[in-house]
Coordinates of C-alpha atoms in Angstrom, one line a residue:
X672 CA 32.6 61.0 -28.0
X673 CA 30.2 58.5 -29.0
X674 CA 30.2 55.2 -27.7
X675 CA 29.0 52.9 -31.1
X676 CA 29.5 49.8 -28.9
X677 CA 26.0 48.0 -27.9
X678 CA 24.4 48.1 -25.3
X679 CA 24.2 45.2 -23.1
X680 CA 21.2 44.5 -20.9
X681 CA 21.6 44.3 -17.7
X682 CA 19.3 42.3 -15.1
X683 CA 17.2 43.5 -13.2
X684 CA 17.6 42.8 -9.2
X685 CA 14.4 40.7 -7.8
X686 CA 13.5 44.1 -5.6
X687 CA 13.1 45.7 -9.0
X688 CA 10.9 43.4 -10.6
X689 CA 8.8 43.2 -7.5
X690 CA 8.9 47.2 -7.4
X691 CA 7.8 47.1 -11.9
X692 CA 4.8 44.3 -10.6
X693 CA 3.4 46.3 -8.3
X694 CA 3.5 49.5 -10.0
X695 CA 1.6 47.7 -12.6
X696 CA -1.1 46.6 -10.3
X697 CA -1.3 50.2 -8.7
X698 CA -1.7 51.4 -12.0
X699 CA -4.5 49.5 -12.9
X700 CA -6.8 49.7 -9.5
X701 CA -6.3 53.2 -10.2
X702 CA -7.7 52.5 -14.1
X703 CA -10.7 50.7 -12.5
X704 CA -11.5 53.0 -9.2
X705 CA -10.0 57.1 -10.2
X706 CA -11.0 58.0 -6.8
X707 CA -8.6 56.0 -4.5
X708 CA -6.4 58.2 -2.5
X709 CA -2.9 59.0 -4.0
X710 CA -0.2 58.4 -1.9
X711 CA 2.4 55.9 -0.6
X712 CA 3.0 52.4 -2.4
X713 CA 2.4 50.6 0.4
X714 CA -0.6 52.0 1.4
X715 CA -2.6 51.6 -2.2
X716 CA -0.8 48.1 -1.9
X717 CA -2.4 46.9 0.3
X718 CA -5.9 47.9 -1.6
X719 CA -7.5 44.7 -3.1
X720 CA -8.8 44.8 -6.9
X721 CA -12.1 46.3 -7.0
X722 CA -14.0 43.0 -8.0
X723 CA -12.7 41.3 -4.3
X724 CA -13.2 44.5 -2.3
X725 CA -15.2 44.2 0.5
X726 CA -17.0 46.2 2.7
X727 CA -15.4 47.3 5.7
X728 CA -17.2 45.7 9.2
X729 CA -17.4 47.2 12.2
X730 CA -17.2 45.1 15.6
X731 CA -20.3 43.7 16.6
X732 CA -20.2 44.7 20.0
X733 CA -18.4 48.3 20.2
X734 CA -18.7 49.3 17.0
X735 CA -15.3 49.9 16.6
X736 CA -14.3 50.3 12.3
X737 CA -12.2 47.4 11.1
X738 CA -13.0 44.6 12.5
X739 CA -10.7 41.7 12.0
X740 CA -11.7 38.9 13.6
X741 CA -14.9 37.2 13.1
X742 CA -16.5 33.9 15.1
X743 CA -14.9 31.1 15.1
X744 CA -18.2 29.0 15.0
X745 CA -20.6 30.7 13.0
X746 CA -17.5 32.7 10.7
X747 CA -20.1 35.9 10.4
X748 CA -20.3 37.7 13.1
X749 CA -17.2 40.2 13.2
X750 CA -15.1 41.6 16.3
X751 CA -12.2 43.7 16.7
X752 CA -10.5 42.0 19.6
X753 CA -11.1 38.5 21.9
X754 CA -12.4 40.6 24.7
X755 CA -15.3 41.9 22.6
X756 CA -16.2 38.2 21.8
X757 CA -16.9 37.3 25.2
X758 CA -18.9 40.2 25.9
X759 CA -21.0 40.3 22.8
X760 CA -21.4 35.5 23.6
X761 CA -24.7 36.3 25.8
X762 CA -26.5 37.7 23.3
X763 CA -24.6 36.2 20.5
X764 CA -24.9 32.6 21.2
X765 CA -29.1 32.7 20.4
X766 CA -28.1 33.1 16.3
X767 CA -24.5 32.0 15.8
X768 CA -25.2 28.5 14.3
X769 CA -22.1 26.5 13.0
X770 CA -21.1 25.8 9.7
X771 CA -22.5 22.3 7.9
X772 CA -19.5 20.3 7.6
X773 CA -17.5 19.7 4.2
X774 CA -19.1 16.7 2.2
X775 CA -16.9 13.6 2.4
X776 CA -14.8 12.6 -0.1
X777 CA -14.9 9.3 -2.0
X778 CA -12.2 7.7 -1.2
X779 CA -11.5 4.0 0.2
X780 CA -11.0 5.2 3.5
X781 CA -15.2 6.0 4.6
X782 CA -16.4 4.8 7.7
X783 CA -19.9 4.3 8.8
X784 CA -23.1 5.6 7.3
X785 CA -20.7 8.2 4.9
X786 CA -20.0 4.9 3.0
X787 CA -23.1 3.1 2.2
X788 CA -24.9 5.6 -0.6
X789 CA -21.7 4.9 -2.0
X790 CA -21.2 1.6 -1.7
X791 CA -24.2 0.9 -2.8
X792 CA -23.9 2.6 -5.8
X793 CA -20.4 0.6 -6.4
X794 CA -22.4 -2.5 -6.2
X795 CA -25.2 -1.5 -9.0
X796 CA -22.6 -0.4 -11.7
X797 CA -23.5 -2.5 -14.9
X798 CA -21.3 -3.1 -17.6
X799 CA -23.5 -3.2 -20.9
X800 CA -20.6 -2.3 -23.4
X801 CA -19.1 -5.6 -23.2
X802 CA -15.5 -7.0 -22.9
X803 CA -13.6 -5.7 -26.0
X804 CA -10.2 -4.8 -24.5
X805 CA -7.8 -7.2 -25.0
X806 CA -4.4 -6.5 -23.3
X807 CA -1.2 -7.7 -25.1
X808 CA 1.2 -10.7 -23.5
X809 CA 4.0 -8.6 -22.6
X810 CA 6.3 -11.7 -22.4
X811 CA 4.7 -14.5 -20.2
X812 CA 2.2 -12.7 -18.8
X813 CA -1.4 -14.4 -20.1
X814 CA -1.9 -15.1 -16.4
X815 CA -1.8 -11.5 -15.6
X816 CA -3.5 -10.4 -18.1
X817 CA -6.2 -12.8 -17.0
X818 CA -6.4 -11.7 -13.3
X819 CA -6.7 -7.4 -14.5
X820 CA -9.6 -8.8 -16.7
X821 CA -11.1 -10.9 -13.5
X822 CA -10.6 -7.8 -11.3
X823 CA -11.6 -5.3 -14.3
X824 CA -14.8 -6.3 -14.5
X825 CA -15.6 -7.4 -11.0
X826 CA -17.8 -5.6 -8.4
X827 CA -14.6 -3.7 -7.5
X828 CA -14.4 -2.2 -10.8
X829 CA -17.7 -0.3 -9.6
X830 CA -15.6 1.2 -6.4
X831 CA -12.9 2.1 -8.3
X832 CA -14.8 3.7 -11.3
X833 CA -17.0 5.9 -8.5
X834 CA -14.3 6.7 -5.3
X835 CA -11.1 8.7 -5.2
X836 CA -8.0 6.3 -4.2
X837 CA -6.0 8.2 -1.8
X838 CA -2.3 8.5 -3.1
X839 CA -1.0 8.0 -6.5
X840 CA 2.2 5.2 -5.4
X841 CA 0.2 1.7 -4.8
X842 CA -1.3 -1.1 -6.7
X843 CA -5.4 0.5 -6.3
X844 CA -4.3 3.7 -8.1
X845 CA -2.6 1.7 -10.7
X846 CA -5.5 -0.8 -10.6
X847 CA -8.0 2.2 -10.9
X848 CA -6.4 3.9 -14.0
X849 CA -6.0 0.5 -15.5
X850 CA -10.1 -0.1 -15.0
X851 CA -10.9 3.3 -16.0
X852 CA -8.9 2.9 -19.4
X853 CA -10.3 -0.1 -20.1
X854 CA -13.9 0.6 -19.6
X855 CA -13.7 3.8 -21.2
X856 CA -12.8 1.8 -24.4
X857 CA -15.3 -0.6 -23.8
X858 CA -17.9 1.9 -24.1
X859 CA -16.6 3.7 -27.2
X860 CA -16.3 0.8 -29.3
X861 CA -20.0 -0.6 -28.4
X862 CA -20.9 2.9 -29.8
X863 CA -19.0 2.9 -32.8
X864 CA -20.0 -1.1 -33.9
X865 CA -21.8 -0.8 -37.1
X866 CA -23.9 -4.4 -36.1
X867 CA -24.6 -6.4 -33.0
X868 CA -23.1 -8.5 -31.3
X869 CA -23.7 -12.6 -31.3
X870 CA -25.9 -13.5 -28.5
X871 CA -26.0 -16.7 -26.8
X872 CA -27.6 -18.9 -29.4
X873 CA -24.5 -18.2 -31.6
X874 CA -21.6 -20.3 -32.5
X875 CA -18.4 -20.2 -30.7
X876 CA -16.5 -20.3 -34.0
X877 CA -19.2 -18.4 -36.1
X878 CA -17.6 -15.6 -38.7
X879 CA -20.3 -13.6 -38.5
X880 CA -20.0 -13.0 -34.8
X881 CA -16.3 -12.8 -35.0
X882 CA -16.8 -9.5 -37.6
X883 CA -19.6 -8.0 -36.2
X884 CA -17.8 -7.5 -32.9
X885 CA -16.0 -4.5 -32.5
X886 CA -12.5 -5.0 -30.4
X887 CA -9.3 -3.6 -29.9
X888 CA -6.2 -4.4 -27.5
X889 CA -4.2 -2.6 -25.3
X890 CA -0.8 -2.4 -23.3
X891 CA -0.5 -3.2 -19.5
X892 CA 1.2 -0.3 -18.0
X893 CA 5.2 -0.7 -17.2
X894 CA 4.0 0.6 -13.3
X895 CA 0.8 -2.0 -13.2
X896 CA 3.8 -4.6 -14.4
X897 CA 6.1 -3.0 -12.0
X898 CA 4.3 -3.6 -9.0
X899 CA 2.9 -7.2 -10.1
X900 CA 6.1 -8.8 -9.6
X901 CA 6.7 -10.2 -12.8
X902 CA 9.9 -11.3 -13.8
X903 CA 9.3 -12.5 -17.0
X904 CA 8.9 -16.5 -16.3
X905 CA 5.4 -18.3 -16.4
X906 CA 3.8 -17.7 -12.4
X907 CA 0.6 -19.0 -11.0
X908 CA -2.5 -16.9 -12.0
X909 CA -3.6 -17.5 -8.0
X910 CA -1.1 -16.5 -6.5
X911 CA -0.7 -13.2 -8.9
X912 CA -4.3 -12.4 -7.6
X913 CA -3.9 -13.5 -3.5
X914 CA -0.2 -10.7 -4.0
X915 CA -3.0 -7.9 -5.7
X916 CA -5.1 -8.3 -3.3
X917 CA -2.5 -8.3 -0.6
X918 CA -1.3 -4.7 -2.2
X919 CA -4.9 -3.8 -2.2
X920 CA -4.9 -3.9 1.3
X921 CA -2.1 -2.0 2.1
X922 CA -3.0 0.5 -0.3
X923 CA -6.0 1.3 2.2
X924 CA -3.7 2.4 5.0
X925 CA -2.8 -0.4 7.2
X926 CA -0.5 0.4 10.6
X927 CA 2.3 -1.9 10.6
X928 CA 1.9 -2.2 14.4
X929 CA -1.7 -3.8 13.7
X930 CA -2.0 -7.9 14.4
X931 CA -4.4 -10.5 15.3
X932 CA -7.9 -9.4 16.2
X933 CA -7.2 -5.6 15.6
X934 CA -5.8 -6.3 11.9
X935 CA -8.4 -8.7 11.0
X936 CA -11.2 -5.7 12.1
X937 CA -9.3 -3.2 10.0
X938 CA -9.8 -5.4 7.0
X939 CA -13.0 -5.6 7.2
X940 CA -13.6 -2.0 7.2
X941 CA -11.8 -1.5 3.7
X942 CA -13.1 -1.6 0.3
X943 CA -11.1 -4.8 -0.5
X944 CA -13.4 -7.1 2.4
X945 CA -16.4 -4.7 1.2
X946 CA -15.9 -7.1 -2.3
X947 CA -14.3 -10.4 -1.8
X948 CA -14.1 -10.7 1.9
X949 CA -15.8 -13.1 3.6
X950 CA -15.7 -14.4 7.3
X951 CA -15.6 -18.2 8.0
X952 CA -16.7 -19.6 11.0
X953 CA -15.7 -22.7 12.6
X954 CA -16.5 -24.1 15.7
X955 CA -16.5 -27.3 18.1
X956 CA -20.0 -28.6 19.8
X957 CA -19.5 -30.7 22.7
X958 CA -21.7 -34.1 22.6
X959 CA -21.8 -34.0 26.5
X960 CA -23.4 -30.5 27.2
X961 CA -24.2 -29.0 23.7
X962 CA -21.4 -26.0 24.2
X963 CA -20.2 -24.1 21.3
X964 CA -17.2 -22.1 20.9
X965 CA -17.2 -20.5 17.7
X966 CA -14.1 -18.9 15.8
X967 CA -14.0 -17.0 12.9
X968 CA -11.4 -15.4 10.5
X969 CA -11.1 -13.3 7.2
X970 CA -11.3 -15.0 4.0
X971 CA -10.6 -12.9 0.6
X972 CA -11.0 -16.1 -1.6
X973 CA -11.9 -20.3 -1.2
X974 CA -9.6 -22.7 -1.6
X975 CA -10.9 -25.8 -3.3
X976 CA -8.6 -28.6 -3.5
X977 CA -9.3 -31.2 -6.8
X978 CA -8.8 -34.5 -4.3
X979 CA -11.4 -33.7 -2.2
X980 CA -13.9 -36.9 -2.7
X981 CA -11.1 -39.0 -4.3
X982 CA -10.0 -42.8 -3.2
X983 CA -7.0 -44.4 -3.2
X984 CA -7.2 -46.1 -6.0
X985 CA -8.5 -43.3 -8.4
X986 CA -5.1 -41.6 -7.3
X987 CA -3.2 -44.3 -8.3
X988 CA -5.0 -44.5 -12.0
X989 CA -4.0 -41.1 -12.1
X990 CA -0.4 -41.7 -11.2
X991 CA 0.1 -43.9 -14.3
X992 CA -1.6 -41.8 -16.7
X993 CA 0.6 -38.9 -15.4
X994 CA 4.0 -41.2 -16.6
X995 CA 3.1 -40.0 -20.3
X996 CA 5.6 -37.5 -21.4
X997 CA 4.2 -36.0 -25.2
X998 CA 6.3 -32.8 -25.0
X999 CA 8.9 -35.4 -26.0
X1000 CA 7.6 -35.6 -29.3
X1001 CA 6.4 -32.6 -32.1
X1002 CA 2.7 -35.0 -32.7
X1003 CA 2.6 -36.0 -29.4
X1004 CA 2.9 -32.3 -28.2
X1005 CA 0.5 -31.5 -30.8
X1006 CA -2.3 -33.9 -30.0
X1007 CA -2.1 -32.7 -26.6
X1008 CA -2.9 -29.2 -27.2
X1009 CA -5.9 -30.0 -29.2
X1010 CA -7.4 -31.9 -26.4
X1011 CA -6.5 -29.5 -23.9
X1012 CA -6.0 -29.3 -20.2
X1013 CA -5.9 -33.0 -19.5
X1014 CA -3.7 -35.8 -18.3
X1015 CA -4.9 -38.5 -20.6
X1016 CA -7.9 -39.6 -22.2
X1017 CA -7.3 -43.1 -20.7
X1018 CA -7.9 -43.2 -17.0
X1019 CA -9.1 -39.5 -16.3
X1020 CA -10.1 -39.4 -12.4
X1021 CA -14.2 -38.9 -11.7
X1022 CA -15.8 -35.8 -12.5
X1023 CA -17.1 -33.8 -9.5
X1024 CA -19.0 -30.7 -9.0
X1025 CA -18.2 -27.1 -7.6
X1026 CA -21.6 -27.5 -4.9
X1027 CA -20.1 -31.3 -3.6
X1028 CA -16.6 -29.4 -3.2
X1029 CA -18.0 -27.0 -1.3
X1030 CA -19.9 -29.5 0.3
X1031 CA -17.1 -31.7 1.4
X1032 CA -14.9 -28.5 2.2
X1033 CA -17.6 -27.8 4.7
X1034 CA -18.4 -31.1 6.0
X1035 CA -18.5 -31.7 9.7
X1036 CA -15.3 -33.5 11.3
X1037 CA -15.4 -35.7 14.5
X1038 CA -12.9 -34.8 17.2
X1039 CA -12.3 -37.9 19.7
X1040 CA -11.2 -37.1 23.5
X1041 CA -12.1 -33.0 23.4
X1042 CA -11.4 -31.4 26.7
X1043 CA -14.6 -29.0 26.9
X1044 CA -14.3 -25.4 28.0
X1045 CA -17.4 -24.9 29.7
X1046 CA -18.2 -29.1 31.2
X1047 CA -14.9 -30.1 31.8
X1048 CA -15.0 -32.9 30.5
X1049 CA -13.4 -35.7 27.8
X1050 CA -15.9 -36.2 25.5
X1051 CA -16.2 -36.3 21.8
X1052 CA -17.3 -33.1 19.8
X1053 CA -18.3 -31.8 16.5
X1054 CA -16.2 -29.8 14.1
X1055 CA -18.5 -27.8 11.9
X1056 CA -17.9 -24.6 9.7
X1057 CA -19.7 -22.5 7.0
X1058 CA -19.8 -18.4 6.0
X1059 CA -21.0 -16.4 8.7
X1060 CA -20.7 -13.5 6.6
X1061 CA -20.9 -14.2 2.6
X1062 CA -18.7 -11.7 0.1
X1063 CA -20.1 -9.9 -3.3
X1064 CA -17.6 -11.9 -5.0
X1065 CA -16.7 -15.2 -3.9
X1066 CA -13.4 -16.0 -5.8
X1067 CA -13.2 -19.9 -5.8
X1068 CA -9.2 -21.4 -6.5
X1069 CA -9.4 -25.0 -7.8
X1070 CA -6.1 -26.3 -6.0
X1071 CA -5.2 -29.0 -8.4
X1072 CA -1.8 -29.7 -6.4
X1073 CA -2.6 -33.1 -4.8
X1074 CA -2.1 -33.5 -1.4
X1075 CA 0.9 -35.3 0.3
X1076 CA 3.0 -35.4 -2.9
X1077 CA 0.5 -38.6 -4.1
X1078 CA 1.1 -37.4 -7.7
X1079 CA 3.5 -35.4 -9.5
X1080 CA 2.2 -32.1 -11.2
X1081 CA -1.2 -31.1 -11.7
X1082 CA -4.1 -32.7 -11.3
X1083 CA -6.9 -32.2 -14.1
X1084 CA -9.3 -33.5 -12.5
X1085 CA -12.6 -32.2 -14.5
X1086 CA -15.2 -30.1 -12.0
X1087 CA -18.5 -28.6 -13.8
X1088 CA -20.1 -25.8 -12.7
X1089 CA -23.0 -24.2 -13.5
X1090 CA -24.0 -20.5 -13.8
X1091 CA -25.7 -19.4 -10.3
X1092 CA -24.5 -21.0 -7.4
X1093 CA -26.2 -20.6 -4.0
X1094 CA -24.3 -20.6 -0.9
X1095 CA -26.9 -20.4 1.5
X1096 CA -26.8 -24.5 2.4
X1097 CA -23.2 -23.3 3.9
X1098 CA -23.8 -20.6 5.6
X1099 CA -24.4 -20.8 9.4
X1100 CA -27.1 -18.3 9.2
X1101 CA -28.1 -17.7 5.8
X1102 CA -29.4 -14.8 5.0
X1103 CA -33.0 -13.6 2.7
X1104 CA -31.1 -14.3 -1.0
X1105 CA -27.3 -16.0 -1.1
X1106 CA -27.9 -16.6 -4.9
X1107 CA -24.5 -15.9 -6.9
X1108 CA -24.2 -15.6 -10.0
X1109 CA -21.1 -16.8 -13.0
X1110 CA -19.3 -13.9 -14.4
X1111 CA -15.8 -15.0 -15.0
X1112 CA -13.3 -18.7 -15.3
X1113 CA -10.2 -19.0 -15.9
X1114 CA -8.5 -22.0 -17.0
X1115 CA -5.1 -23.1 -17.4
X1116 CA -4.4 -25.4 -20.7
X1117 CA -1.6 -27.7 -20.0
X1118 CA 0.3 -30.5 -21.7
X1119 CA 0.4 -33.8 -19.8
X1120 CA -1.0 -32.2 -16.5
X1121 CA 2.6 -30.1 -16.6
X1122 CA 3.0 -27.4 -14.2
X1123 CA 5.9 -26.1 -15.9
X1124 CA 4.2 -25.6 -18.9
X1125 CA 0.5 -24.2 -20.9
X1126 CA -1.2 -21.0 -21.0
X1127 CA -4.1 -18.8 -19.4
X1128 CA -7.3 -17.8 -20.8
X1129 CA -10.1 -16.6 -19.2
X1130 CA -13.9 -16.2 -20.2
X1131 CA -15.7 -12.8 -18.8
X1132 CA -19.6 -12.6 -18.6
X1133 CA -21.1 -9.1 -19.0
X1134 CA -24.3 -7.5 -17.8
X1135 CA -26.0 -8.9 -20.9
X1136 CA -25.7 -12.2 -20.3
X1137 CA -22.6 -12.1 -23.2
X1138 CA -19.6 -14.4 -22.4
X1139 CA -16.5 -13.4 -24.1
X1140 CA -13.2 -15.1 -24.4
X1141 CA -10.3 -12.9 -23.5
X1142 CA -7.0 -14.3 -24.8
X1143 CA -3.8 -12.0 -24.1
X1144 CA -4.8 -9.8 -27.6
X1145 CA -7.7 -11.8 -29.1
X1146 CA -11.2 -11.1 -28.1
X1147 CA -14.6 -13.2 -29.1
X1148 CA -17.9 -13.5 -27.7
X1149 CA -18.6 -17.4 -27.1
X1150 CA -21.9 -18.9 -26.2
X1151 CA -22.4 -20.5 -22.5
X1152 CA -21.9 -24.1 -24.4
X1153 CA -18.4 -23.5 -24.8
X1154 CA -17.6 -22.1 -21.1
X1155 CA -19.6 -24.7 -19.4
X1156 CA -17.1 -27.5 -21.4
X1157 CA -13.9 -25.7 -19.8
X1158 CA -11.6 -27.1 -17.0
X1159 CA -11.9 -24.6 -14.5
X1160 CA -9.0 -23.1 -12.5
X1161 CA -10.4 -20.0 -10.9
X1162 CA -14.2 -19.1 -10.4
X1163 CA -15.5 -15.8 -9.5
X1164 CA -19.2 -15.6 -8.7
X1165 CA -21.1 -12.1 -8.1
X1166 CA -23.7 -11.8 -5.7
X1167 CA -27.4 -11.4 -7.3
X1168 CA -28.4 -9.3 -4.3
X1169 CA -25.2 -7.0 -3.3
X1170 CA -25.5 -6.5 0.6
X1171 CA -23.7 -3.6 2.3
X1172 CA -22.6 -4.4 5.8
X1173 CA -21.9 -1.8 8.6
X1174 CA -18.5 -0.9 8.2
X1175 CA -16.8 0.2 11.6
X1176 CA -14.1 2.7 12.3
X1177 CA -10.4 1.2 10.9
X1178 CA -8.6 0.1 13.8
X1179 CA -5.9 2.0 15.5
X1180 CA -2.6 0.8 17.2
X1181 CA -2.8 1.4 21.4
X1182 CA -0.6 3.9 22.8
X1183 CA 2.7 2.4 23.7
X1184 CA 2.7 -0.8 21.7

């Protein structure tokens, strides 16, 4: 009889397939090499493909066929058995020579002198595409997207553009393929621009300029958003960029068990101190015997507060002006916005400078009855305090919060600043160059000197000498005229002259703690 139903297939067990595979393999080593020995599967198995054979190596010291093992040191010389090692080590030892060691990889965790070719390659990466890349407002977020384009095209842009960030789950890698994106876009639009871009001498609302620069806008990524915090509400650009930076630094590997003296030394050997950390000195002089006990502490970014300089009165004429509430009305709001971030063009406090800031932040206080360390003795002393160390970028935070609750909401007190800045008046041992150059400001425009209310823009300077304003999606090159007339609320200054300071071993927890 004949069975006319079909066939079914039935699957093969995984000793079968294996059993097919290597049949295969057999029969092609004996395609390639006819004169291999016929015999048992296991035996041809264990024959490599002709293109990997190689030659079989006889023990170096009793010639025995076969040899196995080989140095450990050298990883040439070949021996059947440990025994044979130690007798052959004599005459051995004059030629073994050990491997050279694996180059090191680029990633934030170097130490030492691996780090500095590096490092200072980091430092000299020049961005001469321009700022193009405009990142959308995802819903509140303009003072985001004005922090990414701070860090984007800060000196740490250079790090992460030339190392490799260890992991994939933390705020650098995110950073990293958010910098990488951007600046790969940079540099294919300033290839494709048919024309060139404005230079300084042009108008900050010239149509020409405005057409003849190529730009395009992009999308923050849901896990760069993810990790920011955001929860959709208006948040201070500051403290999104102190909670980065924060991430940064545990991104690099810190032990939870670190504190005091040990954590502050493993910041300081991570990539994140290598750009905006800075150490700040302070220290009381005794009047009596001249003795000087010195302190210092990481800094990743200056605090200027807006009242420094201010007198009593001036904060009252400010108080009054501050009582205007325009958001009440449309024309009122309106007239606000044009003039920008400002309380009222009535009684606006005094103007002040970013180097008299600085100067006052530093300025040396008097301490009355100081019991001395090294006289004994009740005396008066000298407070003073200034950079012992200076970052690459100095990230400057114009706290416009005045102190002690003496007015409600913000304080736009206007501060010029000019395009290099030099630091080395407040440093306590300033070094050959501590000239620092303008690259990006962002401002906050209010209504009213509202907290609760405004926006974020930001203004980027490239590597030639272009400013651009970066607006959540809208992107223009502006002349210095119009940055220098801003309100800032954040400054970030490169260093002319990057410097790359020994960086130590990462500290390590004690046994036991």
């Amino acid at each position: 009889r004949l069975n006319l139903e079909p066939r079914r297939r039935r699957a093969l067990p995984p000793r079968s397939c294996c059993s097919i595979s290597r049949a295969l393999t057999i029969a092609t080593i004996r395609r390639a090499d006819p004169e291999l020995p016929t015999g048992g599967g296991t035996a041809l198995w264990a024959v490599t493909p002709p293109q990997r054979m190689e030659t079989s190596k006889t023990c170096a010291y009793c010639s025995k066929p076969d040899a196995l093992k080989i140095c450990g040191r050298c990883r040439n010389q070949p021996y059947c058995s440990l025994a044979c090692q130690r007798s052959d080590w004599r005459r051995h030892k004059a030629s073994c020579a050990p491997l050279a060691p694996p180059p090191p990889r680029r990633t934030n965790r170097l130490d030492k002198d691996a780090f500095r070719p590096f490092a200072k390659k980091a430092l000299s990466t020049k961005n001469n595409a321009g700022c193009r890349v405009g990142l959308r407002n995802e819903g509140n977020t303009c003072y985001l997207t004005c922090v990414l384009q701070c860090l984007t095209y800060s000196p740490l842009a250079g790090y992460l553009l030339e190392l490799d960030v260890d992991g994939s789950n933390n705020m650098m890698a995110e950073l990293q393929a958010h910098i990488r994106k951007v600046w790969k876009r940079n540099e294919l639009l300033s290839r494709t621009e048919p024309s060139r871009i404005g230079s300084e001498e042009d108008s900050d609302d010239s149509a020409e300029t405005v057409q003849a620069c190529k730009t395009e806008d992009i999308d923050v990524a849901r896990s760069l958003l993810k990790r920011t915090l955001h929860n959709g509400r208006m948040q201070d650009a500051h403290e999104a960029l102190v909670d980065i930076q924060a991430q940064l630094l545990e991104s690099c590997g810190a032990h939870k068990q670190l504190k005091g003296k040990a954590l502050a030394d493993w910041e300081r050997s991570t990539i994140v101190h290598d750009v905006f950390g800075s150490d700040l000195e302070q220290a009381c002089v005794c009047s009596a015997c001249g003795f000087r006990s010195p302190s210092s502490h990481v800094e990743m970014m200056l605090m200027l507060n807006a009242t420094l300089g201010l007198r009593d009165e001036d904060f009252l004429l400010s108080a009054e002006s501050s009582m205007e509430k325009p958001w009440e009305s449309r024309s009122a709001t309106r007239e606000a916005l044009k003039r920008g971030s400002g309380t009222s063009p009535r009684a606006p406090p005094p103007p002040t400078t970013v180097e008299e800031l600085l100067k006052l932040y530093f300025s040396t206080e008097t301490i009355d009855d100081y019991a001395c360390d090294e006289c004994h003795e009740r005396c008066r002393c000298d407070k003073v305090s200034g950079f012992r160390t200076t970052p690459n970028c100095l990230a400057a935070y114009i706290d416009r919060q005045p102190q002690y609750n003496q007015l409600f909401g913000k304080l736009n007190r206007v501060v010029t600043f000019s395009e290099t800045l030099d630091l080395a008046p407040f440093c306590v041992e300033p070094g050959a160059d501590e000239t620092y150059r303008l690259y990006a400001v962002v401002c906050h425009l209010d209504v009213a000197g509202s907290t609760f209310f405004g926006h974020y823009v930001c203004y980027v300077r490239d590597d030639g000498a272009r400013w651009w304003l970066l607006d959540d999606e809208s992107v223009r090159p502006v002349g210095w005229d119009a940055v220098r007339r801003v309100n800032p609320y954040m400054l970030f200054y490169a260093r002319a002259r990057p410097h790359v300071v020994f960086r130590a071993a990462p500290a390590r927890p004690r046994e036991g703690e």
